[in-house]
Short mmCIF file of C-alpha atoms in Angstrom, two decimals:
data_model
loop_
_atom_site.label_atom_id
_atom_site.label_comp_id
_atom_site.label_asym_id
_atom_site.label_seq_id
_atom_site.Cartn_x
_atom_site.Cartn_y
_atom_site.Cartn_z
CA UNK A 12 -6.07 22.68 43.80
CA UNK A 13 -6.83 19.24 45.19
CA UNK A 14 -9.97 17.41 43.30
CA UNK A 15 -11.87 14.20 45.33
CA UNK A 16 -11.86 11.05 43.12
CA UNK A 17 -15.47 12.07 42.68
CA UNK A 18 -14.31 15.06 40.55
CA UNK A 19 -11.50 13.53 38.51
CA UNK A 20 -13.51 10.27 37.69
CA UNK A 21 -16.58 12.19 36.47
CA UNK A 22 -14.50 14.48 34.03
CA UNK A 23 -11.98 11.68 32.91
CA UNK A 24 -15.60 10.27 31.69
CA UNK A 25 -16.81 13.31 30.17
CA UNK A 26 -13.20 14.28 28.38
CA UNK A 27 -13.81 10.37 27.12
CA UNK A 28 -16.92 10.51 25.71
CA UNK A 29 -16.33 14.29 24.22
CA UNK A 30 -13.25 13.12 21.95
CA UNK A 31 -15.44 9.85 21.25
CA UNK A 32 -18.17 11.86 20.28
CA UNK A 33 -16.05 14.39 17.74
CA UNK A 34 -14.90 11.21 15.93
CA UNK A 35 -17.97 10.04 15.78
CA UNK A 36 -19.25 13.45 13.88
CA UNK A 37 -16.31 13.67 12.17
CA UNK A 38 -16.84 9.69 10.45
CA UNK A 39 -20.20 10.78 9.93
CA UNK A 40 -19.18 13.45 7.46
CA UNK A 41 -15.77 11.61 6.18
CA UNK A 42 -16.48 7.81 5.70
CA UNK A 43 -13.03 6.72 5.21
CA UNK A 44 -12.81 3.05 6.32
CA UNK A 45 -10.21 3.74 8.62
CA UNK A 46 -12.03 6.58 10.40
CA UNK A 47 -14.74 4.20 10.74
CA UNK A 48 -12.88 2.00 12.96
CA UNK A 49 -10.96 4.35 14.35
CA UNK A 50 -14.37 5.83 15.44
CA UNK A 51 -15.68 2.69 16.77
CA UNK A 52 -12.70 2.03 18.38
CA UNK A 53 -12.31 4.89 20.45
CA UNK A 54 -16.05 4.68 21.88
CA UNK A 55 -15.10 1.28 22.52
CA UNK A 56 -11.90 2.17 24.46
CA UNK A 57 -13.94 5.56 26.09
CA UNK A 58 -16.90 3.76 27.14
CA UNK A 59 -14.65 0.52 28.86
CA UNK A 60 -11.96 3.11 30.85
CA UNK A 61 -15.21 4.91 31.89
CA UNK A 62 -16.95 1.46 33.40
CA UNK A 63 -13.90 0.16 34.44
CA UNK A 64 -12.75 3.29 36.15
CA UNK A 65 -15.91 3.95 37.57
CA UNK A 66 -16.65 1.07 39.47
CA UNK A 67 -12.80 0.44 40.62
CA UNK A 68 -13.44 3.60 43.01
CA UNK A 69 -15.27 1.52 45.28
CA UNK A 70 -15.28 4.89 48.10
CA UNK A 71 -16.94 6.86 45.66
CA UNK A 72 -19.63 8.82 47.15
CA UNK A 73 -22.14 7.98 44.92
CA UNK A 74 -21.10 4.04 44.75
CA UNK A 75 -21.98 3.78 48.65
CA UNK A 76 -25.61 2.40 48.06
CA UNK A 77 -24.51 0.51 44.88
CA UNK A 78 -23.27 -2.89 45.19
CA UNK A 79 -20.20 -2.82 43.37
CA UNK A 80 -19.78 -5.75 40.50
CA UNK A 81 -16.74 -7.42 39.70
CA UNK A 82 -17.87 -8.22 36.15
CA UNK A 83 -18.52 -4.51 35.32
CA UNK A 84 -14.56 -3.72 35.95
CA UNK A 85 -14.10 -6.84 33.63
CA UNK A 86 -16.23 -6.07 31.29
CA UNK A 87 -14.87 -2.49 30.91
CA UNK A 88 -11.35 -4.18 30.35
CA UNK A 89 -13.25 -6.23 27.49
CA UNK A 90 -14.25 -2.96 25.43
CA UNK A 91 -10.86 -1.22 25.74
CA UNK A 92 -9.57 -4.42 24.41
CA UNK A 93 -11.96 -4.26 21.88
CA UNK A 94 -11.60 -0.91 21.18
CA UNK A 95 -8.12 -1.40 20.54
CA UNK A 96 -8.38 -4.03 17.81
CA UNK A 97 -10.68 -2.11 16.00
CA UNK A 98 -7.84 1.23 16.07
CA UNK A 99 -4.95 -1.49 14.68
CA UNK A 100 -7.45 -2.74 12.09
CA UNK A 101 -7.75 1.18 11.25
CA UNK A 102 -4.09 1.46 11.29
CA UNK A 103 -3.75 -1.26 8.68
CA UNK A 104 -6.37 0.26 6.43
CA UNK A 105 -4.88 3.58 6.97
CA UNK A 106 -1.70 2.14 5.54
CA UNK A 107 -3.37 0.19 3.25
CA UNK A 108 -1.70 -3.22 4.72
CA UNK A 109 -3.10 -6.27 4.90
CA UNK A 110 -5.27 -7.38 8.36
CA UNK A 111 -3.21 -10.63 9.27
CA UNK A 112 -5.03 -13.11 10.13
CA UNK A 113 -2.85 -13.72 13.14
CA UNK A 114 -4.50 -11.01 15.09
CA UNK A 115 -7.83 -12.66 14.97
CA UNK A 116 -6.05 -15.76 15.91
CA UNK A 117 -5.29 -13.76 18.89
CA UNK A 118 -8.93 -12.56 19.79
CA UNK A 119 -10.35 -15.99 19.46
CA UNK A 120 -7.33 -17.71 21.00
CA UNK A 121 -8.20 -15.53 24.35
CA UNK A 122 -11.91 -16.81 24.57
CA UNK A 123 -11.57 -19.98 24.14
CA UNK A 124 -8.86 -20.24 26.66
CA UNK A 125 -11.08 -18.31 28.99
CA UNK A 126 -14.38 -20.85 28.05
CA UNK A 127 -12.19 -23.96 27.99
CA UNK A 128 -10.55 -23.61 31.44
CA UNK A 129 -11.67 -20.50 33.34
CA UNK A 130 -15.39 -20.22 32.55
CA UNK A 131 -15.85 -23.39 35.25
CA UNK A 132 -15.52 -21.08 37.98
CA UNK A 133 -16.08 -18.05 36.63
CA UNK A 134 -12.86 -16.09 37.49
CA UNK A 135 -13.32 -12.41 36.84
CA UNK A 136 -9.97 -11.75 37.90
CA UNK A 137 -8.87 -14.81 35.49
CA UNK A 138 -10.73 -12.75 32.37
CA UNK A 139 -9.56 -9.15 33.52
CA UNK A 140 -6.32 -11.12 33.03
CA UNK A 141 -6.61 -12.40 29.31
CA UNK A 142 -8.65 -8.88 28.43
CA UNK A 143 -5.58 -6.89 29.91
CA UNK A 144 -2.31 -8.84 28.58
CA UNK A 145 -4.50 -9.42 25.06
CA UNK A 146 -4.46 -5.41 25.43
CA UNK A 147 -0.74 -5.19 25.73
CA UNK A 148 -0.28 -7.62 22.99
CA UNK A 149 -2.29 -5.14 20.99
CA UNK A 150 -0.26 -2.04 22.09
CA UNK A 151 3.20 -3.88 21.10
CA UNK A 152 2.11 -4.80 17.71
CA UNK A 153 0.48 -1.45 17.10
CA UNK A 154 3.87 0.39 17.81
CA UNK A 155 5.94 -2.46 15.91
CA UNK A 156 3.44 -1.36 12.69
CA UNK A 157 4.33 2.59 13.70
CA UNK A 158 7.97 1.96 13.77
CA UNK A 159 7.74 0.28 10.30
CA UNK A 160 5.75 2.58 8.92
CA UNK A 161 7.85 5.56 10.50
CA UNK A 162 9.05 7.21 7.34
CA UNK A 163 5.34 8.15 6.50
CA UNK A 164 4.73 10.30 9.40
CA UNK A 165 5.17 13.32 10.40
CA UNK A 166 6.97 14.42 13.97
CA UNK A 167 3.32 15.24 15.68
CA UNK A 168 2.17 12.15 14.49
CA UNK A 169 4.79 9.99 15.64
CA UNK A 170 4.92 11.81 19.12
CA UNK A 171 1.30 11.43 19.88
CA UNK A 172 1.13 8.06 18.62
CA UNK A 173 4.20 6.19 19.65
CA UNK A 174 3.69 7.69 23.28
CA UNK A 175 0.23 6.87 24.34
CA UNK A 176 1.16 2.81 23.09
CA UNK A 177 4.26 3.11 25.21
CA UNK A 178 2.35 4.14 27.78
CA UNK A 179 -0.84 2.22 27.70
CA UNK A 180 1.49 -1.56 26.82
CA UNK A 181 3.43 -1.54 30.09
CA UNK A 182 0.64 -0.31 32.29
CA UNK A 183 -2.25 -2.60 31.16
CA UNK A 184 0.93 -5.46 30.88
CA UNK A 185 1.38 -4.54 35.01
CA UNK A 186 -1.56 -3.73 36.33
CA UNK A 187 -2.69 -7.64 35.20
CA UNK A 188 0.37 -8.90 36.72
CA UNK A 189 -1.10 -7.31 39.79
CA UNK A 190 -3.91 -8.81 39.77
CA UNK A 191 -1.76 -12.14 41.00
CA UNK A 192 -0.73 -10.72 43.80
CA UNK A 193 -2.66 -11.33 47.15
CA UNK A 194 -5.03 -8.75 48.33
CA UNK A 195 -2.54 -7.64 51.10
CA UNK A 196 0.12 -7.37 48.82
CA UNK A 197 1.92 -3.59 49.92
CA UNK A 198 0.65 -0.69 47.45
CA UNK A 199 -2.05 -2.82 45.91
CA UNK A 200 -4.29 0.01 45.67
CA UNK A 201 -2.20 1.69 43.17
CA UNK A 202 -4.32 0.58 40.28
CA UNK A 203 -7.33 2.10 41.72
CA UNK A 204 -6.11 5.28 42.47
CA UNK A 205 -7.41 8.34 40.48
CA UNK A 206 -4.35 9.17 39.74
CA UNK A 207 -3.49 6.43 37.84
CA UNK A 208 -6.81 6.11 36.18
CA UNK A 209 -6.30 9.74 34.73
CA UNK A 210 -2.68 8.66 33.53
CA UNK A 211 -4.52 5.67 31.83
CA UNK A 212 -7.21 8.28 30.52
CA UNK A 213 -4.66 10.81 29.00
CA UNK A 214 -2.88 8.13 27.65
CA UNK A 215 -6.52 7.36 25.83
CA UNK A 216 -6.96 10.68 24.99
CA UNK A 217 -3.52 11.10 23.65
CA UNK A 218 -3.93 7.83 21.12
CA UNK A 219 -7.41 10.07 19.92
CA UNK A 220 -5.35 13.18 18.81
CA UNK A 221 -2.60 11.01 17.08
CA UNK A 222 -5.78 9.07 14.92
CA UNK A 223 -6.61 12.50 14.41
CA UNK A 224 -3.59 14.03 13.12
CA UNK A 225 -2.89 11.01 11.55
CA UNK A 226 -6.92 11.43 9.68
CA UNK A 227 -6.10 14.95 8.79
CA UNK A 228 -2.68 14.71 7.36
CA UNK A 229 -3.83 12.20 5.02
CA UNK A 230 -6.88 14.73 4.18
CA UNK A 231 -4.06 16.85 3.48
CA UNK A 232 -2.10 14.51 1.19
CA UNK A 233 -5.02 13.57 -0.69
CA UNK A 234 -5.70 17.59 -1.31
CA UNK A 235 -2.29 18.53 -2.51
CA UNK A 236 -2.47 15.24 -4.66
CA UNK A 237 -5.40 16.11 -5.77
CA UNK A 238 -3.99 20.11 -6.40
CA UNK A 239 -1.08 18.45 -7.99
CA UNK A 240 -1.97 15.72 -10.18
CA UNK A 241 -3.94 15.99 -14.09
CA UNK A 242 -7.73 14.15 -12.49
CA UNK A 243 -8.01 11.97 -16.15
CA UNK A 244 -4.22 10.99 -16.39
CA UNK A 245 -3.01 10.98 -13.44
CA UNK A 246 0.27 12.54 -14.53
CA UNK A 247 1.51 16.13 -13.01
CA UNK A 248 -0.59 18.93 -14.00
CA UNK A 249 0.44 22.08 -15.52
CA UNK A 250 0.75 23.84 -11.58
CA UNK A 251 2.66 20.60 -10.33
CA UNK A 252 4.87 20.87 -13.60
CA UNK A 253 6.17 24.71 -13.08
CA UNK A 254 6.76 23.58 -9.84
CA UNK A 255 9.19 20.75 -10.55
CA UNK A 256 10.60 22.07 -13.50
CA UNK A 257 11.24 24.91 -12.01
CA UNK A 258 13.09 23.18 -9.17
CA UNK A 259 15.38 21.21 -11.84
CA UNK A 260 16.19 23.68 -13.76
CA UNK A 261 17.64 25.68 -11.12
CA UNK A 262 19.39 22.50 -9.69
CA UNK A 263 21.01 22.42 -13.12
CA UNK A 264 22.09 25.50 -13.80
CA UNK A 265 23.79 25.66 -10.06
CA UNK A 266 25.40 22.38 -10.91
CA UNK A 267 25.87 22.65 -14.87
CA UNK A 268 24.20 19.61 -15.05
CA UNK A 269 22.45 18.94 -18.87
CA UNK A 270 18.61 18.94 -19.13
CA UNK A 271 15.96 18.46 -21.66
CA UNK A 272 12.81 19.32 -22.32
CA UNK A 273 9.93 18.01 -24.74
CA UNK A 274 6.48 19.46 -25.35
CA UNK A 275 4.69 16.51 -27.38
CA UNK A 276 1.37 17.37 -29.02
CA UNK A 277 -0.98 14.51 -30.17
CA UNK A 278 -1.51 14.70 -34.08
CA UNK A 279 -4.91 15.58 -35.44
CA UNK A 280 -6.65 14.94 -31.82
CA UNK A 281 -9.57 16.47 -32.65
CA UNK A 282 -10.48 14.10 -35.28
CA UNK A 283 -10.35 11.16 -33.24
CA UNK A 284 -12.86 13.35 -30.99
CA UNK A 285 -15.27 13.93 -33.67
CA UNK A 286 -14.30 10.23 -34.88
CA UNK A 287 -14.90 8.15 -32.64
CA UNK A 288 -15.92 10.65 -29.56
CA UNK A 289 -15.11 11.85 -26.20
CA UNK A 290 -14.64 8.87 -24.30
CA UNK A 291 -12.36 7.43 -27.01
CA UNK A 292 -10.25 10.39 -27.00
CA UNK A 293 -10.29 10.17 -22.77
CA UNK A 294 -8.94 6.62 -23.11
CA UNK A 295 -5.87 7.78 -26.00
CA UNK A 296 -4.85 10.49 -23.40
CA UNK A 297 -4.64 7.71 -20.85
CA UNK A 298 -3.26 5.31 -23.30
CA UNK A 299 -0.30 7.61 -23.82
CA UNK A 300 -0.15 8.75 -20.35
CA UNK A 301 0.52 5.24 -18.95
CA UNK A 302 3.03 4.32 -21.87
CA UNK A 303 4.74 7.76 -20.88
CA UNK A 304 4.73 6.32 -16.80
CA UNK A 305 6.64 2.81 -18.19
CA UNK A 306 8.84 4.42 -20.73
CA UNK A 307 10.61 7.41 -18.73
CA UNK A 308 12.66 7.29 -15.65
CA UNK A 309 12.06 7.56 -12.30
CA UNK A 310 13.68 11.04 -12.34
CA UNK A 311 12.02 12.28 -15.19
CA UNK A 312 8.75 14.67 -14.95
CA UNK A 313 5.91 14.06 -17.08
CA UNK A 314 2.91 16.30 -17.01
CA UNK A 315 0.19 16.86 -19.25
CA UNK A 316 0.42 20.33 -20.09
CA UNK A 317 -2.64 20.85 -21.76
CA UNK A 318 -5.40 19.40 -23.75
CA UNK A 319 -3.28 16.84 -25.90
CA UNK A 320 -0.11 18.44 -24.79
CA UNK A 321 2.25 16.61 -22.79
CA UNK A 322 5.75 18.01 -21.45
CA UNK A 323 8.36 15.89 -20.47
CA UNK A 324 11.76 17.02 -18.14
CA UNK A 325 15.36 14.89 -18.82
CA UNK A 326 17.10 15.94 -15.72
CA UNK A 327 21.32 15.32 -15.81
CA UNK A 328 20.16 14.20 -19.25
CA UNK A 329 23.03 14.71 -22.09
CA UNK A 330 21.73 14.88 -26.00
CA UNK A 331 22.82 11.43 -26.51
CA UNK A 332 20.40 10.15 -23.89
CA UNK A 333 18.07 12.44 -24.66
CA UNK A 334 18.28 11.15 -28.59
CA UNK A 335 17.69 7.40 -27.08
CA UNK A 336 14.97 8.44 -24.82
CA UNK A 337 12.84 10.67 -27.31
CA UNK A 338 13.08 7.83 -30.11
CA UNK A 339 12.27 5.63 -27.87
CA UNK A 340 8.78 7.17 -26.46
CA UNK A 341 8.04 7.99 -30.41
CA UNK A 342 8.60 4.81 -31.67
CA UNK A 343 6.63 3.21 -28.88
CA UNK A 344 3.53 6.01 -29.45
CA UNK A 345 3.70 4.63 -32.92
CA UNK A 346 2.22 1.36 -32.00
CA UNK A 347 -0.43 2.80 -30.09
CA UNK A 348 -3.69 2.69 -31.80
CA UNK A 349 -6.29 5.86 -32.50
CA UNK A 350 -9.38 3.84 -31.06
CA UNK A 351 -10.05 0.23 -29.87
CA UNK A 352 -10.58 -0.70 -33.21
CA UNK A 353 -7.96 -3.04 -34.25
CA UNK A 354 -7.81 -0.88 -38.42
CA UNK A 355 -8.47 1.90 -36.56
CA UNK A 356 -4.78 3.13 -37.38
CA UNK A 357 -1.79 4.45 -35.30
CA UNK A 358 -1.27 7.14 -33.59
CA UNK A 359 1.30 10.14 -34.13
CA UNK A 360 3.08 12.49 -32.28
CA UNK A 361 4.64 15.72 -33.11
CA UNK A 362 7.60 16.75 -30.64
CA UNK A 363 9.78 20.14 -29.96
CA UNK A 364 13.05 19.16 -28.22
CA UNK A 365 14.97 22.28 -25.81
CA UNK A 366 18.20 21.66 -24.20
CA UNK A 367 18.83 23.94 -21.10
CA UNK A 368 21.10 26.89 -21.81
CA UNK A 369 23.20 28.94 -19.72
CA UNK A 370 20.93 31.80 -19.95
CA UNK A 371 17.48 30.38 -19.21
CA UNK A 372 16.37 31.60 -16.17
CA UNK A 373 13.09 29.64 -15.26
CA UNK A 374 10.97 27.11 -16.74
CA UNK A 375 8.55 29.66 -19.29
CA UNK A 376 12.15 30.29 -21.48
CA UNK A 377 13.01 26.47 -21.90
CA UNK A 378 9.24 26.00 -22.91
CA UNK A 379 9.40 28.35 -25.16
CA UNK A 380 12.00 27.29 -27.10
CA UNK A 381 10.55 23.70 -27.40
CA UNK A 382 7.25 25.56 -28.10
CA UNK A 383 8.78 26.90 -31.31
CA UNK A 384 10.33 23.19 -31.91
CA UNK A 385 7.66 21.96 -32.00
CA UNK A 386 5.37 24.33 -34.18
CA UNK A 387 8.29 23.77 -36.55
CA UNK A 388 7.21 19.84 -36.40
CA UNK A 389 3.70 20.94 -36.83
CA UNK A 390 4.69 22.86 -39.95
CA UNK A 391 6.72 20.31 -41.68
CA UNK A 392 3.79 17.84 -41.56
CA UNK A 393 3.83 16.63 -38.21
CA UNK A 394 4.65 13.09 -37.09
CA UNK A 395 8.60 13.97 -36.46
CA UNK A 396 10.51 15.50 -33.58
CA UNK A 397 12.54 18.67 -34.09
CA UNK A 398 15.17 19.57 -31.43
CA UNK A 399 16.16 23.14 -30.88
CA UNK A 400 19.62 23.26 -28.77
CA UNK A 401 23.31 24.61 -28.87
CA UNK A 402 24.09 21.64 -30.96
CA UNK A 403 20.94 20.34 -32.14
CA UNK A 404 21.54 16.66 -33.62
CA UNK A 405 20.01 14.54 -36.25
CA UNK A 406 17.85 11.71 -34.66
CA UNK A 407 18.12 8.71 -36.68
CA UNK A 408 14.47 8.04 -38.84
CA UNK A 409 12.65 5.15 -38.58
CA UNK A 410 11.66 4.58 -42.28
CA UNK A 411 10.22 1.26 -41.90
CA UNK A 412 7.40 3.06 -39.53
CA UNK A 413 7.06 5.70 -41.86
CA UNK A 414 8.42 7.80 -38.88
CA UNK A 415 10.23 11.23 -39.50
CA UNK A 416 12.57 13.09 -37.33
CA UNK A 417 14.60 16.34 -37.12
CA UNK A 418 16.17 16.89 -34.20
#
């Protein structure tokens, strides 16, 4: 079914200013600082294809008692460019890079080329010019940042990202190239064709939805994070722990790899509660949690398993390492203090050691066992480690920290 330009113009305008307006109710509920710009952006961008567009189709019904200004189509190149700089600045923040100072260097750069030797004779064609190839400019370093930052998106996102810039850097790069070319120049009409308007329009409309998936994946990152991760700590919580445990353990027992396990349980934590209070006892739990982030390894898995509990994983971990790496996380709990206080004294930890065996068969078994180690640590007087395994090993004390071990 063949549309008049009419037709296509008018809902090219109204598919604009829909998506614009969904951003701009979606920002209003989600105030994310790259949603902001996004937001702005895109009603930037929307509302300069719509003026620009509108008043290129010069045999538009509607346009025959209008007289039809020059500055209007220039002015609507001026807001997409606009619009665009504000969607890179929300690509940075959405990335959380740094805005170079560069770009700006690039905004100002354009007008005062424009006021310094154009402005004399007021060239609209000169400043359609600047506004379009500053466009491009935009559209190249936006997909250089997507390319970098590939390995953080997903397929969707890269699609309706990468394409729209594609499209949108050539086209805006040629159509002010055309703008050189003499008014009789063969085909110089193309630009002004509602064909090619709509192509620049879905191209506009594509860069929306990729903002958008873009918006909501990170929504969804920041959920499961948030689903995943202990909110005072920030270690793994007990659901993120099964998980990943669960995962290792089965990766070790299909590749008889070693693995350890510790449950470590903060001596007398209530009294440091009712000691000092609450917000004390928050700030040992954190204390411990970030000396447990610098201590361990990258592959490790540290969770806080509950209350003053905290469980630690040793994947392709032997008994030897796991002897070096325990001692070392108890000696260096031992220097931690119970309060801010510098007499306040130090604080001890009791810890049940479990090496994987052939026969565990999930995550619940191998805390178990260190369970029991470490009740047995509990019963002995705390302040030691006790290591349950099918060798279990002495670990070397530390008498001149008055620090006890069983292992």
């Amino acid at each position: 079914m063949h549309l008049d330009q009419f037709t296509e113009v008018v809902s090219s305008m109204a598919s604009l200013f829909v998506m614009a307006m969904g951003m701009l109710l979606l920002w209003s509920r989600d105030k994310s600082p790259s949603l902001r710009d996004w937001t702005f952006g895109i009603s930037c961008a929307a509302t300069g294809n719509v003026v620009s567009g509108f008043f290129s189709q010069t045999n538009l019904p509607i346009l025959h008692s209008l007289r039809v200004d020059d500055w209007a189509i220039a002015g609507g190149f001026t807001a997409i460019t606009a619009g665009y700089i504000l969607i890179l600045r929300g690509l940075h923040k959405h990335f959380q890079l740094p805005w170079p100072r560069a770009y700006w260097l690039l905004v100002y750069g354009s007008i005062v080329l424009y006021l310094a030797f154009m402005w004399p004779t007021r060239s609209v064609v000169a400043w359609s010019l600047i506004t379009l190839w500053s466009r491009a400019i935009l559209c190249i370093i936006g997909f250089n940042l997507l390319i970098r930052q590939r390995h953080r998106l997903s397929a969707r996102a890269a699609v309706m990202t990468f394409g729209p810039l594609l499209i949108q850097g050539p086209y805006v790069f040629i159509r002010g190239f055309w703008l050189l070319l003499p008014p009789d120049f063969p085909l110089q009409n193309v630009f002004t064709s509602p064909v090619t308007y709509l192509v620049a329009t879905l191209a506009t409309l594509g860069l929306m939805l990729g903002l958008l998936i873009l918006h909501f994946e990170s929504l969804l990152d920041q959920l499961q994070e948030a689903a995943n991760t202990d909110a005072l700590t920030g270690l793994h919580n007990r659901r993120s722990f099964t998980l990943l445990a669960g995962h290792e353990i089965d990766k070790a027992l299909r590749t008889r790899a070693p693995l350890w396990l510790l449950l470590i349980d903060i001596d007398h934590f209530k009294s440091i509660n009712d000691q000092y209070g609450h917000a004390v006892g928050d700030w040992v739990l954190q204390e411990i949690s970030l000396l447990f982030k610098n201590v361990v390894r990258k592959s490790d898995i540290v969770a806080r398993y509950g209350g003053e509990e905290f469980c630690v994983v040793l994947p392709e971990t032997d008994e030897h390492q796991a002897h070096a790496l325990t001692q070392r996380l108890f000696e260096s709990i031992a220097l931690l203090k119970r309060s801010r206080e510098p007499d306040s004294g130090a604080i001890t930890v009791s810890i049940g050691a479990a090496g994987l065996r052939a026969e565990d068969a999930n995550v619940d078994g191998l805390v178990k066992r260190a369970d029991v180690a470490l009740y047995q640590a509990k019963n002995a007087g705390r302040n030691r480690i006790v290591g349950l395994g099918d060798a279990p090993t002495i670990i070397s004390a530390c008498d001149e920290m008055g620090i006890k071990s069983n292992y």
